[in-house]
Tab-separated table of C-alpha atoms and ligand atoms in Angstrom:
chain	number	residue	atom	x	y	z
A	8	MET	CA	15.416	-29.775	-43.529
A	9	SER	CA	15.385	-30.735	-39.898
A	10	SER	CA	11.984	-30.889	-38.240
A	11	GLN	CA	13.558	-29.826	-34.943
A	12	PRO	CA	12.322	-26.394	-33.729
A	13	ILE	CA	14.997	-23.732	-34.014
A	14	GLU	CA	16.435	-23.044	-30.589
A	15	ALA	CA	15.624	-19.438	-29.627
A	16	ALA	CA	18.677	-17.393	-28.581
A	17	MET	CA	18.832	-16.612	-24.862
A	18	ARG	CA	17.602	-13.050	-24.292
A	19	GLN	CA	19.480	-10.940	-21.745
A	20	VAL	CA	16.923	-8.689	-20.110
A	21	THR	CA	17.214	-5.419	-18.190
A	22	VAL	CA	14.113	-4.646	-16.139
A	23	LEU	CA	13.832	-0.905	-15.413
A	24	GLY	CA	11.449	-0.486	-12.468
A	25	ALA	CA	11.816	-4.119	-11.363
A	26	THR	CA	10.137	-3.696	-7.964
A	27	GLY	CA	6.924	-2.268	-9.442
A	28	SER	CA	3.769	-3.962	-10.608
A	29	ILE	CA	4.936	-4.391	-14.238
A	30	GLY	CA	8.504	-5.213	-13.172
A	31	LEU	CA	7.358	-8.044	-10.893
A	32	SER	CA	4.982	-9.431	-13.532
A	33	THR	CA	7.863	-9.371	-16.034
A	34	LEU	CA	10.102	-11.308	-13.652
A	35	ASP	CA	7.301	-13.815	-13.087
A	36	VAL	CA	7.102	-14.518	-16.844
A	37	ILE	CA	10.899	-14.626	-17.169
A	38	SER	CA	11.236	-17.127	-14.337
A	39	ARG	CA	8.881	-19.534	-16.185
A	40	HIS	CA	11.352	-19.695	-19.107
A	41	PRO	CA	14.927	-20.065	-17.818
A	42	ASP	CA	15.891	-21.547	-21.204
A	43	ARG	CA	14.894	-18.329	-23.018
A	44	PHE	CA	15.561	-15.400	-20.703
A	45	ARG	CA	18.262	-14.333	-18.293
A	46	VAL	CA	18.101	-11.235	-16.105
A	47	PHE	CA	21.020	-8.954	-16.954
A	48	ALA	CA	20.085	-6.007	-14.724
A	49	LEU	CA	17.370	-4.887	-12.306
A	50	THR	CA	16.614	-1.309	-11.284
A	51	ALA	CA	14.470	0.403	-8.647
A	52	CYS	CA	14.258	3.745	-6.908
A	53	ARG	CA	14.405	3.220	-3.122
A	54	GLN	CA	13.091	-0.295	-2.385
A	55	VAL	CA	16.285	-1.857	-0.996
A	56	ASN	CA	14.568	-4.855	0.640
A	57	GLY	CA	12.581	-5.626	-2.482
A	58	MET	CA	15.686	-5.359	-4.618
A	59	LEU	CA	17.649	-7.710	-2.332
A	60	ASP	CA	14.877	-10.323	-2.636
A	61	LEU	CA	14.886	-10.012	-6.422
A	62	CYS	CA	18.691	-10.297	-6.580
A	63	ARG	CA	18.577	-13.446	-4.446
A	64	LEU	CA	16.157	-15.012	-6.917
A	65	HIS	CA	17.460	-13.752	-10.271
A	66	ARG	CA	21.212	-13.143	-9.717
A	67	PRO	CA	21.519	-10.311	-12.265
A	68	ASP	CA	24.921	-8.905	-13.281
A	69	TYR	CA	23.814	-5.449	-12.085
A	70	ALA	CA	21.388	-3.963	-9.562
A	71	VAL	CA	20.786	-0.217	-9.846
A	72	MET	CA	19.116	2.068	-7.319
A	73	ALA	CA	18.156	5.463	-8.776
A	74	ASP	CA	18.488	6.935	-5.297
A	75	GLU	CA	22.202	7.104	-4.379
A	76	GLN	CA	21.680	6.572	-0.666
A	77	SER	CA	19.654	3.441	-1.389
A	78	ALA	CA	22.422	2.255	-3.712
A	79	ALA	CA	24.963	2.599	-0.895
A	80	GLU	CA	22.706	0.648	1.463
A	81	LEU	CA	22.090	-2.069	-1.124
A	82	ALA	CA	25.829	-2.383	-1.810
A	83	SER	CA	26.549	-2.802	1.902
A	84	ARG	CA	23.948	-5.564	2.233
A	85	MET	CA	24.584	-7.461	-1.035
A	86	PRO	CA	26.390	-10.780	-0.381
A	87	ALA	CA	29.580	-10.875	-2.498
A	88	GLU	CA	28.961	-14.507	-3.515
A	89	TRP	CA	25.839	-13.456	-5.480
A	90	GLY	CA	28.109	-11.700	-8.002
A	91	VAL	CA	25.816	-8.665	-8.352
A	92	GLU	CA	27.435	-5.304	-9.022
A	93	VAL	CA	25.513	-2.385	-7.477
A	94	LEU	CA	25.267	0.955	-9.290
A	95	GLY	CA	23.478	4.177	-8.318
A	96	GLY	CA	21.899	7.280	-9.786
A	97	PRO	CA	20.486	8.181	-13.185
A	98	GLU	CA	23.808	7.286	-14.883
A	99	GLY	CA	23.495	3.769	-13.501
A	100	LEU	CA	20.021	3.433	-15.039
A	101	VAL	CA	21.257	4.664	-18.405
A	102	SER	CA	24.293	2.389	-18.399
A	103	VAL	CA	22.327	-0.847	-17.807
A	104	ALA	CA	19.662	0.204	-20.339
A	105	ALA	CA	22.276	0.693	-23.064
A	106	ALA	CA	24.837	-1.992	-22.064
A	107	ASP	CA	26.219	-4.351	-24.713
A	108	GLY	CA	25.459	-7.268	-22.418
A	109	CYS	CA	21.686	-6.879	-22.756
A	110	ASP	CA	19.460	-7.065	-25.825
A	111	THR	CA	16.002	-6.549	-24.297
A	112	VAL	CA	14.845	-3.757	-21.982
A	113	MET	CA	11.548	-3.680	-20.125
A	114	ALA	CA	10.817	0.048	-19.667
A	115	SER	CA	8.592	-0.033	-16.593
A	116	ILE	CA	9.643	2.919	-14.479
A	117	VAL	CA	6.618	5.089	-13.704
A	118	GLY	CA	6.391	8.603	-15.108
A	119	ALA	CA	8.852	11.059	-16.599
A	120	ALA	CA	11.590	9.557	-14.405
A	121	GLY	CA	11.753	6.737	-16.964
A	122	LEU	CA	12.359	8.834	-20.060
A	123	GLU	CA	16.158	9.061	-19.935
A	124	SER	CA	16.806	5.336	-19.434
A	125	THR	CA	14.106	4.269	-21.912
A	126	LEU	CA	15.612	6.601	-24.466
A	127	ALA	CA	19.077	5.184	-23.776
A	128	ALA	CA	17.735	1.699	-24.584
A	129	VAL	CA	16.117	3.027	-27.764
A	130	ARG	CA	19.294	4.771	-28.887
A	131	ALA	CA	21.301	1.599	-28.245
A	132	GLY	CA	18.948	-0.277	-30.625
A	133	LYS	CA	17.510	-2.727	-28.083
A	134	ARG	CA	14.226	-4.570	-28.136
A	135	VAL	CA	12.327	-2.082	-25.962
A	136	LEU	CA	9.185	-3.310	-24.222
A	137	LEU	CA	7.323	-0.072	-23.543
A	138	ALA	CA	5.168	0.070	-20.431
A	139	ASN	CA	6.350	3.573	-19.463
A	140	LYS	CA	3.787	5.429	-21.598
A	141	GLU	CA	4.687	8.803	-20.045
A	142	ALA	CA	8.113	8.701	-21.772
A	143	LEU	CA	6.461	8.475	-25.194
A	144	VAL	CA	3.694	10.958	-24.358
A	145	MET	CA	6.245	13.578	-23.275
A	146	SER	CA	8.570	13.337	-26.224
A	147	GLY	CA	6.357	11.889	-29.029
A	148	LYS	CA	7.979	12.596	-32.362
A	149	LEU	CA	11.509	12.872	-30.938
A	150	PHE	CA	11.093	9.439	-29.326
A	151	MET	CA	9.747	7.819	-32.510
A	152	ASP	CA	12.514	9.462	-34.578
A	153	ALA	CA	15.080	7.957	-32.193
A	154	VAL	CA	13.480	4.528	-32.685
A	155	ALA	CA	13.640	4.881	-36.478
A	156	GLU	CA	17.233	6.107	-36.373
A	157	SER	CA	18.637	3.341	-34.175
A	158	GLY	CA	16.507	0.482	-35.525
A	159	ALA	CA	15.320	-0.352	-32.000
A	160	GLU	CA	12.443	-2.830	-31.864
A	161	LEU	CA	9.686	-1.006	-29.961
A	162	LEU	CA	6.953	-3.341	-28.700
A	163	PRO	CA	3.915	-2.012	-26.813
A	164	ILE	CA	3.184	-3.527	-23.404
A	165	ASP	CA	0.268	-1.330	-22.358
A	166	SER	CA	-2.545	-3.895	-22.696
A	167	GLU	CA	-4.608	-1.801	-25.152
A	168	HIS	CA	-1.649	-1.032	-27.411
A	169	ASN	CA	-0.430	-4.593	-27.263
A	170	ALA	CA	-3.954	-5.670	-28.292
A	171	ILE	CA	-3.978	-3.211	-31.221
A	172	PHE	CA	-0.496	-4.385	-32.212
A	173	GLN	CA	-1.725	-7.990	-32.230
A	174	CYS	CA	-4.770	-7.046	-34.363
A	175	LEU	CA	-2.716	-5.247	-37.046
A	176	PRO	CA	-0.825	-6.892	-39.932
A	177	PRO	CA	2.741	-7.365	-38.576
A	178	HIS	CA	4.487	-5.158	-41.134
A	179	GLN	CA	1.830	-2.450	-41.402
A	180	THR	CA	1.519	-1.323	-37.804
A	181	ARG	CA	2.283	2.288	-38.801
A	182	ASN	CA	0.506	2.346	-42.164
A	183	PHE	CA	-3.261	2.409	-41.629
A	184	PRO	CA	-4.203	3.373	-45.219
A	185	GLY	CA	-2.041	0.522	-46.573
A	186	ALA	CA	-3.450	-1.941	-44.054
A	187	GLY	CA	-7.076	-0.895	-44.714
A	188	VAL	CA	-7.669	0.254	-41.134
A	189	ARG	CA	-10.649	2.547	-40.555
A	190	ARG	CA	-10.545	3.075	-36.779
A	191	ILE	CA	-9.119	1.940	-33.495
A	192	LEU	CA	-11.622	1.123	-30.777
A	193	LEU	CA	-9.627	1.828	-27.615
A	194	THR	CA	-11.223	0.156	-24.618
A	195	ALA	CA	-11.281	1.577	-21.079
A	196	SER	CA	-12.525	0.002	-17.868
A	197	GLY	CA	-14.063	3.289	-16.722
A	198	GLY	CA	-12.185	3.003	-13.417
A	199	PRO	CA	-13.562	2.789	-9.874
A	200	PHE	CA	-15.786	5.887	-10.257
A	201	ARG	CA	-17.552	4.919	-13.479
A	202	GLN	CA	-20.906	5.040	-11.704
A	203	THR	CA	-20.103	7.682	-9.085
A	204	ALA	CA	-22.218	10.850	-9.236
A	205	ALA	CA	-20.398	14.076	-10.145
A	206	GLU	CA	-21.142	15.638	-6.699
A	207	ALA	CA	-19.640	12.643	-4.902
A	208	LEU	CA	-16.322	12.793	-6.798
A	209	ILE	CA	-15.217	15.826	-4.800
A	210	ASP	CA	-14.837	13.736	-1.636
A	211	VAL	CA	-13.236	10.525	-2.929
A	212	SER	CA	-10.096	9.346	-1.114
A	213	PRO	CA	-6.783	8.012	-2.477
A	214	GLU	CA	-7.754	4.553	-1.177
A	215	GLN	CA	-10.984	4.609	-3.186
A	216	ALA	CA	-9.191	5.901	-6.267
A	217	CYS	CA	-6.550	3.166	-6.058
A	218	ALA	CA	-9.086	0.344	-5.660
A	219	HIS	CA	-9.364	-0.507	-9.343
A	220	PRO	CA	-12.191	-2.932	-10.123
A	221	ASN	CA	-10.196	-5.172	-12.524
A	222	TRP	CA	-6.461	-4.456	-12.509
A	223	SER	CA	-3.899	-4.433	-9.720
A	224	MET	CA	-1.404	-1.660	-10.552
A	225	GLY	CA	0.917	0.973	-9.108
A	226	GLN	CA	-0.693	3.976	-7.380
A	227	LYS	CA	-0.038	6.566	-10.071
A	228	ILE	CA	-1.617	4.622	-12.924
A	229	SER	CA	-4.490	3.623	-10.624
A	230	VAL	CA	-5.352	7.291	-10.017
A	231	ASP	CA	-4.902	7.984	-13.755
A	232	SER	CA	-7.431	5.224	-14.452
A	233	ALA	CA	-9.857	6.810	-11.999
A	234	THR	CA	-9.614	10.278	-13.641
A	235	LEU	CA	-9.488	8.758	-17.173
A	236	MET	CA	-6.159	10.552	-17.694
A	237	ASN	CA	-4.769	7.070	-18.275
A	238	LYS	CA	-7.005	6.811	-21.358
A	239	GLY	CA	-5.920	10.295	-22.413
A	240	LEU	CA	-2.250	9.305	-22.165
A	241	GLU	CA	-3.083	6.103	-24.044
A	242	LEU	CA	-4.801	8.062	-26.813
A	243	ILE	CA	-1.577	10.024	-27.325
A	244	GLU	CA	0.503	6.841	-26.984
A	245	ALA	CA	-1.582	5.137	-29.711
A	246	CYS	CA	-1.211	8.108	-32.071
A	247	TRP	CA	2.584	7.920	-31.856
A	248	LEU	CA	2.946	4.145	-31.859
A	249	PHE	CA	0.607	3.570	-34.789
A	250	ASN	CA	1.160	6.824	-36.695
A	251	THR	CA	-2.461	7.964	-36.497
A	252	GLN	CA	-4.658	10.796	-35.165
A	253	PRO	CA	-7.222	11.088	-32.327
A	254	ALA	CA	-10.023	11.331	-34.934
A	255	GLN	CA	-9.288	7.705	-35.902
A	256	ILE	CA	-9.546	6.490	-32.308
A	257	GLU	CA	-12.771	6.032	-30.390
A	258	VAL	CA	-12.727	5.262	-26.676
A	259	HIS	CA	-15.184	2.557	-25.627
A	260	VAL	CA	-15.786	2.040	-21.921
A	261	HIS	CA	-15.920	-1.742	-21.431
A	262	PRO	CA	-16.210	-2.389	-17.684
A	263	GLU	CA	-15.290	-6.101	-17.861
A	264	SER	CA	-11.737	-5.344	-19.169
A	265	ILE	CA	-11.667	-8.527	-21.243
A	266	ILE	CA	-11.478	-6.987	-24.716
A	267	HIS	CA	-8.205	-5.066	-24.546
A	268	SER	CA	-8.899	-3.033	-27.734
A	269	MET	CA	-10.030	-3.529	-31.330
A	270	VAL	CA	-9.091	-2.577	-34.880
A	271	GLU	CA	-11.845	-1.849	-37.395
A	272	TYR	CA	-11.038	-2.368	-41.088
A	273	VAL	CA	-12.634	-0.728	-44.145
A	274	ASP	CA	-14.408	-3.974	-45.086
A	275	GLY	CA	-16.333	-3.870	-41.790
A	276	SER	CA	-14.217	-6.496	-39.999
A	277	VAL	CA	-13.401	-5.700	-36.382
A	278	LEU	CA	-10.502	-7.653	-34.868
A	279	ALA	CA	-10.223	-7.777	-31.098
A	280	GLN	CA	-7.729	-9.233	-28.623
A	281	LEU	CA	-9.272	-10.736	-25.502
A	282	GLY	CA	-7.807	-12.073	-22.297
A	283	SER	CA	-8.005	-11.969	-18.517
A	284	PRO	CA	-6.965	-8.579	-17.103
A	285	ASP	CA	-3.420	-9.719	-16.263
A	286	MET	CA	-0.396	-7.837	-17.608
A	287	ARG	CA	1.615	-11.055	-17.936
A	288	THR	CA	-0.147	-11.679	-21.287
A	289	PRO	CA	1.128	-8.539	-23.078
A	290	ILE	CA	4.479	-8.894	-21.290
A	291	ALA	CA	4.921	-12.487	-22.541
A	292	ASN	CA	3.830	-11.346	-26.000
A	293	GLY	CA	6.527	-8.663	-26.062
A	294	LEU	CA	9.262	-10.820	-24.551
A	295	ALA	CA	8.794	-13.700	-27.007
A	296	TRP	CA	7.446	-11.855	-30.069
A	297	PRO	CA	6.821	-13.117	-32.728
A	298	GLU	CA	6.589	-16.423	-30.880
A	299	ARG	CA	4.086	-17.325	-28.139
A	300	ILE	CA	5.034	-18.558	-24.689
A	301	ASP	CA	3.171	-19.515	-21.533
A	302	SER	CA	2.572	-16.434	-19.383
A	303	GLY	CA	1.054	-18.113	-16.333
A	304	VAL	CA	-2.308	-16.415	-17.029
A	305	ALA	CA	-5.356	-18.619	-16.501
A	306	PRO	CA	-7.420	-19.360	-19.646
A	307	LEU	CA	-10.400	-17.103	-20.249
A	308	ASP	CA	-13.777	-18.574	-19.251
A	309	LEU	CA	-16.339	-16.787	-21.446
A	310	PHE	CA	-19.207	-18.910	-20.072
A	311	ALA	CA	-18.462	-17.620	-16.578
A	312	LEU	CA	-18.360	-14.022	-17.875
A	313	GLY	CA	-21.650	-14.337	-19.776
A	314	ARG	CA	-21.826	-10.876	-21.343
A	315	PHE	CA	-19.875	-7.747	-22.284
A	316	HIS	CA	-20.966	-4.128	-21.949
A	317	PHE	CA	-19.952	-0.930	-23.749
A	318	GLU	CA	-20.668	2.727	-23.047
A	319	ARG	CA	-19.316	6.126	-24.061
A	320	PRO	CA	-16.922	7.907	-21.684
A	321	ASP	CA	-18.519	10.745	-19.694
A	322	ALA	CA	-16.591	13.878	-20.684
A	323	GLU	CA	-18.347	15.983	-18.039
A	324	ARG	CA	-17.273	13.976	-15.012
A	325	PHE	CA	-13.878	13.011	-16.473
A	326	PRO	CA	-12.407	16.035	-18.292
A	327	CYS	CA	-8.860	14.576	-18.373
A	328	LEU	CA	-9.558	12.645	-21.561
A	329	ARG	CA	-10.438	15.869	-23.389
A	330	LEU	CA	-7.437	17.703	-21.885
A	331	ALA	CA	-5.107	15.022	-23.243
A	332	ALA	CA	-6.679	15.070	-26.721
A	333	GLU	CA	-6.362	18.877	-26.798
A	334	ALA	CA	-2.732	18.763	-25.677
A	335	PHE	CA	-1.960	16.331	-28.485
A	336	GLU	CA	-3.713	18.580	-31.031
A	337	GLN	CA	-1.713	21.581	-29.758
A	338	GLY	CA	1.436	19.510	-30.243
A	339	GLY	CA	4.999	20.654	-29.453
A	340	THR	CA	5.607	20.751	-25.712
A	341	SER	CA	1.925	20.536	-24.669
A	342	PRO	CA	1.831	16.757	-24.029
A	343	ALA	CA	4.952	17.110	-21.835
A	344	VAL	CA	3.249	19.920	-19.889
A	345	LEU	CA	0.074	17.835	-19.524
A	346	ASN	CA	2.083	14.881	-18.254
A	347	ALA	CA	4.151	16.862	-15.756
A	348	ALA	CA	1.136	18.723	-14.339
A	349	ASN	CA	-0.737	15.436	-14.041
A	350	GLU	CA	2.155	13.728	-12.220
A	351	GLU	CA	2.358	16.549	-9.681
A	352	ALA	CA	-1.418	16.740	-9.218
A	353	VAL	CA	-1.726	12.978	-8.734
A	354	ALA	CA	1.155	12.951	-6.233
A	355	ALA	CA	-0.526	15.795	-4.286
A	356	PHE	CA	-3.842	13.933	-4.314
A	357	LEU	CA	-2.083	10.826	-2.963
A	358	ARG	CA	-0.539	13.001	-0.191
A	359	ARG	CA	-4.075	14.264	0.534
A	360	GLU	CA	-3.125	17.820	-0.401
A	361	LEU	CA	-5.513	18.067	-3.333
A	362	ARG	CA	-9.052	16.980	-4.073
A	363	PHE	CA	-9.676	14.414	-6.800
A	364	THR	CA	-11.724	16.936	-8.806
A	365	ASP	CA	-8.873	19.480	-8.618
A	366	ILE	CA	-6.567	17.208	-10.639
A	367	PRO	CA	-8.005	18.269	-14.037
A	368	ALA	CA	-8.281	21.883	-12.846
A	369	ILE	CA	-4.536	22.000	-12.092
A	370	ILE	CA	-3.635	20.431	-15.447
A	371	ASP	CA	-5.926	22.809	-17.314
A	372	SER	CA	-4.449	25.902	-15.707
A	373	VAL	CA	-0.825	24.779	-16.200
A	374	LEU	CA	-1.548	24.045	-19.879
A	375	ALA	CA	-3.146	27.480	-20.255
A	376	ALA	CA	-0.147	29.187	-18.630
A	377	LEU	CA	2.455	27.371	-20.765
A	378	PRO	CA	1.358	27.462	-24.393
A	379	ALA	CA	2.937	24.969	-26.816
A	380	VAL	CA	6.366	25.712	-28.209
A	381	SER	CA	8.017	23.459	-30.741
A	382	ALA	CA	9.826	20.475	-29.244
A	383	ASP	CA	12.972	20.360	-31.369
A	384	ASN	CA	15.178	18.463	-28.962
A	385	PHE	CA	15.035	16.614	-25.678
A	386	SER	CA	16.423	19.463	-23.605
A	387	VAL	CA	13.335	21.534	-24.506
A	388	ILE	CA	11.203	18.654	-23.194
A	389	PHE	CA	13.165	18.281	-19.946
A	390	ASP	CA	13.094	22.074	-19.359
A	391	LYS	CA	9.342	22.225	-19.960
A	392	ASP	CA	8.821	19.257	-17.656
A	393	ARG	CA	10.606	21.129	-14.835
A	394	GLU	CA	8.811	24.408	-15.515
A	395	SER	CA	5.389	22.691	-15.556
A	396	ARG	CA	6.091	20.925	-12.279
A	397	SER	CA	7.043	24.069	-10.414
A	398	LEU	CA	3.984	25.879	-11.760
A	399	ALA	CA	1.747	22.926	-10.850
A	400	LEU	CA	3.188	22.839	-7.317
A	401	GLU	CA	2.546	26.555	-6.910
A	402	GLN	CA	-1.091	26.099	-7.964
A	403	ILE	CA	-1.470	23.046	-5.731
A	404	ARG	CA	-0.214	25.036	-2.739
A	405	ARG	CA	-2.798	27.699	-3.517
A	406	ARG	CA	-5.607	25.183	-3.586
A	407	ALA	CA	-4.232	23.103	-0.727
A	408	VAL	CA	-6.910	21.657	1.506
A	409	SER	CA	-6.293	20.295	4.957
A	410	VAL	CA	-5.931	16.547	5.485
A	411	SER	CA	-9.029	16.554	7.655
A	412	GLY	CA	-10.941	18.332	4.903
A	413	LEU	CA	-10.409	15.304	2.669
A	414	GLY	CA	-11.597	12.749	5.168
B	15	NAD	P1	4.829	0.985	-9.869
B	15	NAD	O1	4.646	2.220	-9.086
B	15	NAD	O2	4.251	-0.284	-9.357
B	15	NAD	O3	6.415	0.729	-10.100
B	15	NAD	C1	7.252	1.745	-10.531
B	15	NAD	C2	8.704	1.294	-10.601
B	15	NAD	O4	9.475	2.434	-11.010
B	15	NAD	C3	9.287	0.824	-9.269
B	15	NAD	O5	10.214	-0.209	-9.492
B	15	NAD	C4	10.022	2.063	-8.749
B	15	NAD	O6	11.115	1.756	-7.904
B	15	NAD	C5	10.495	2.694	-10.035
B	15	NAD	N1	10.660	4.143	-9.901
B	15	NAD	C6	9.751	5.011	-9.373
B	15	NAD	N2	10.251	6.269	-9.377
B	15	NAD	C7	11.488	6.178	-9.914
B	15	NAD	C8	12.515	7.145	-10.182
B	15	NAD	N3	12.359	8.442	-9.867
B	15	NAD	N4	13.658	6.713	-10.749
B	15	NAD	C9	13.818	5.401	-11.041
B	15	NAD	N5	12.897	4.452	-10.806
B	15	NAD	C10	11.740	4.847	-10.260
B	15	NAD	O7	4.291	1.294	-11.355
B	15	NAD	P2	3.612	0.292	-12.395
B	15	NAD	O8	2.167	0.191	-12.121
B	15	NAD	O9	4.433	-0.955	-12.512
B	15	NAD	O10	3.739	1.135	-13.751
B	15	NAD	C11	4.969	1.279	-14.407
B	15	NAD	C12	4.722	1.889	-15.785
B	15	NAD	O11	3.966	0.965	-16.570
B	15	NAD	C13	3.896	3.185	-15.742
B	15	NAD	O12	4.361	4.045	-16.753
B	15	NAD	C14	2.492	2.723	-16.062
B	15	NAD	O13	1.720	3.718	-16.704
B	15	NAD	C15	2.772	1.578	-17.035
B	15	NAD	N6	1.703	0.564	-17.070
B	15	NAD	C16	1.390	-0.130	-15.947
B	15	NAD	C17	0.374	-1.084	-15.976
B	15	NAD	C18	0.035	-1.900	-14.741
B	15	NAD	O14	-0.794	-2.809	-14.842
B	15	NAD	N7	0.640	-1.659	-13.605
B	15	NAD	C19	-0.331	-1.297	-17.157
B	15	NAD	C20	0.011	-0.568	-18.289
B	15	NAD	C21	1.041	0.362	-18.236
B	16	MG	MG1	-3.532	0.423	-20.506
């Protein structure tokens, strides 16, 4: 047998949400390995300048703008000699996610807007690198059934889920009894308000909420980290990815964000994955899996860190974690309702139309008004998503506070 390493096949990658935080980190890893990865398609919503820059660098076959007007502008500015075809609208997103010319799709659009294209990649049997947790939270069982049916290779990119995936036996990631798993210890940074008094939370601004102590991320997930809804969504995400229940998952606030999560086995062993808080590590893991490649992340210096801390999440100040666990227990359409109400509440908070502490209140009242019905197909999910948003917007208008009131 030859001792030469087997040459890995060139992966053709579509990056959904290329101009975002995860999209840019993905392109950074890809550009370190031109022998392994080629960019097949890039997508964004409205960032025409950002997309032009990325096309100049990566020369994909396709560039898609979800917003049609932005697609027209991009097409008019794209130099013909770059050989990039511009597409627009949701159909454009779906077509590059499912195209024969690509084998790997990074699903990194934020929110429910990413469900359709992520699902198209799943149905086309791609290697799907899942950052867009909202897609899985909304559609849960239907999403996982689609993965099983098509044989798509679903790899978690969320740092906690990627850590859990790395700590599980490779062929038993959905069989905890068989693998001897007792619990998952899901770590959380605690966000920027971990030590903020309950009375002070009422006045926090979008800028404060988006100033995450350890991670640099898009605005929506930054606010979710501040309310702990991000951990709630991740609890649901872990249940679906690893075929388990909230009772087997315990959230540990770990403010250093170095341990990205742990798996506890019945023999008392606890396996953890550690690393600097930089999403290029889980992204490189997913892109190259089961191999390992350089991600550009600096080595961890444990001497400089010195010590780790752990505490329990505070359910009083951060009710979103409980709301998410309850929505999962209710099942059916409830996680989709939770997600939609949260997206609208977070967007209103970012527009300064809602107080930080009203985010859980809006979600709670929308969940109460729209009890779970069974989620038999995706159209039920999309309908419930729309219904929850209009109800959330109505409630937000009722609670609306003036910009000056928020300071
Ligand atoms: P971001 O806001 O930085 O980027 C979002 C991307 O989605 C952009 O390219 C944007 O153009 C695109 N987009 C937004 N709305 C769209 C729409 N309606 N249609 C099509 N495209 C649209 O977000 P992010 O921080 O990169 O997060 C992306 C996803 O990854 C989220 O689901 C988030 O929860 C998840 N995630 C992010 C991180 C992180 O470190 N940023 C970590 C774990 C998971
Ligand atoms: Mg995470």
